[in-house]
């Protein structure tokens, strides 16, 4: 329940601070006002933002009559881009409070998270807070609020993403190994990377999944690569964005980046600095998840 009091506090502050004239066309039963909130961890690099924008643009194209807004979950990133670029992005609780205040009746929250880990748990708690507001104080909330599930959260998701990745890297897997590096977490949802690995091996034995902060680790991937006897390695982030982790931990010039470590083992390494959000077929999978949010899916 800590999120409810938090959400209520934000709601109160937003309404007081807004001080705006009541200029918003408010939705009603006859004229619903629909909105979509795209939620991402965020990125402070323009290369990373490009991936979030690609997803947001795809959502805007698919729902041209619905207002689409963006929220980030990382306060560190929101503060950094506000300080350095003067760009203000709201976090989900604030964005939703503003949408409620502006009279949106139906809102779908699109999670762009890859696995249902800590970031997703927090987002779900905020959405649940707004569900409580909506049912106990309808005027302060929404008629409908839906939340999508992350890209890898159901049994069919692994096969779907593996198919897309197998198509995207069909040339590379013929010539060598493709190492996809996810974020990784201490959260149980880290198990999703193992499931994705098995789904990918169903497509090609030359796919390897690793993670920055969880399992499989760099060492796990390195020992399997050694056994495989490949010479060429393509390395790409299995994250929504190719941001800080991709440009530094995965493909950076430092001696401890995955690229440098693999080069030191004698492989010819080619980084693919593209986030999953920059892959049109992955964006379609994310759009399927958004449809599920509109259908009232309950995580
Ligand atoms: Co990180």
mmCIF file of N, CA and C and ligand atoms in Angstrom, residues 41 183-184 212-213 239 244-245 249, ligand 1:
data_model
loop_
_atom_site.group_PDB
_atom_site.id
_atom_site.type_symbol
_atom_site.label_atom_id
_atom_site.label_comp_id
_atom_site.label_asym_id
_atom_site.label_seq_id
_atom_site.Cartn_x
_atom_site.Cartn_y
_atom_site.Cartn_z
ATOM 1 N N UNK A 41 12.895 2.530 -19.165
ATOM 2 C CA UNK A 41 13.863 2.836 -18.114
ATOM 3 C C UNK A 41 14.412 4.243 -18.349
ATOM 4 N N UNK A 183 20.574 -7.090 -19.899
ATOM 5 C CA UNK A 183 20.983 -6.340 -18.716
ATOM 6 C C UNK A 183 21.310 -7.287 -17.570
ATOM 7 N N UNK A 184 20.361 -8.181 -17.253
ATOM 8 C CA UNK A 184 20.573 -9.110 -16.135
ATOM 9 C C UNK A 184 20.226 -8.468 -14.811
ATOM 10 N N UNK A 212 24.954 -8.403 -18.350
ATOM 11 C CA UNK A 212 25.914 -7.537 -17.666
ATOM 12 C C UNK A 212 25.883 -7.794 -16.155
ATOM 13 N N UNK A 213 24.679 -7.889 -15.589
ATOM 14 C CA UNK A 213 24.569 -7.954 -14.122
ATOM 15 C C UNK A 213 23.981 -9.246 -13.578
ATOM 16 N N UNK A 239 18.804 -5.411 -25.148
ATOM 17 C CA UNK A 239 18.142 -4.408 -24.298
ATOM 18 C C UNK A 239 17.327 -3.514 -25.224
ATOM 19 N N UNK A 244 24.222 3.422 -22.550
ATOM 20 C CA UNK A 244 25.471 3.381 -21.788
ATOM 21 C C UNK A 244 26.076 1.974 -21.707
ATOM 22 N N UNK A 245 25.270 0.970 -21.378
ATOM 23 C CA UNK A 245 25.802 -0.395 -21.267
ATOM 24 C C UNK A 245 26.365 -0.877 -22.606
ATOM 25 N N UNK A 249 30.077 -1.018 -21.515
ATOM 26 C CA UNK A 249 30.321 -2.386 -21.023
ATOM 27 C C UNK A 249 30.436 -3.406 -22.155
HETATM 28 CO CO1 LIG B 1 22.138 -0.864 -15.813
#
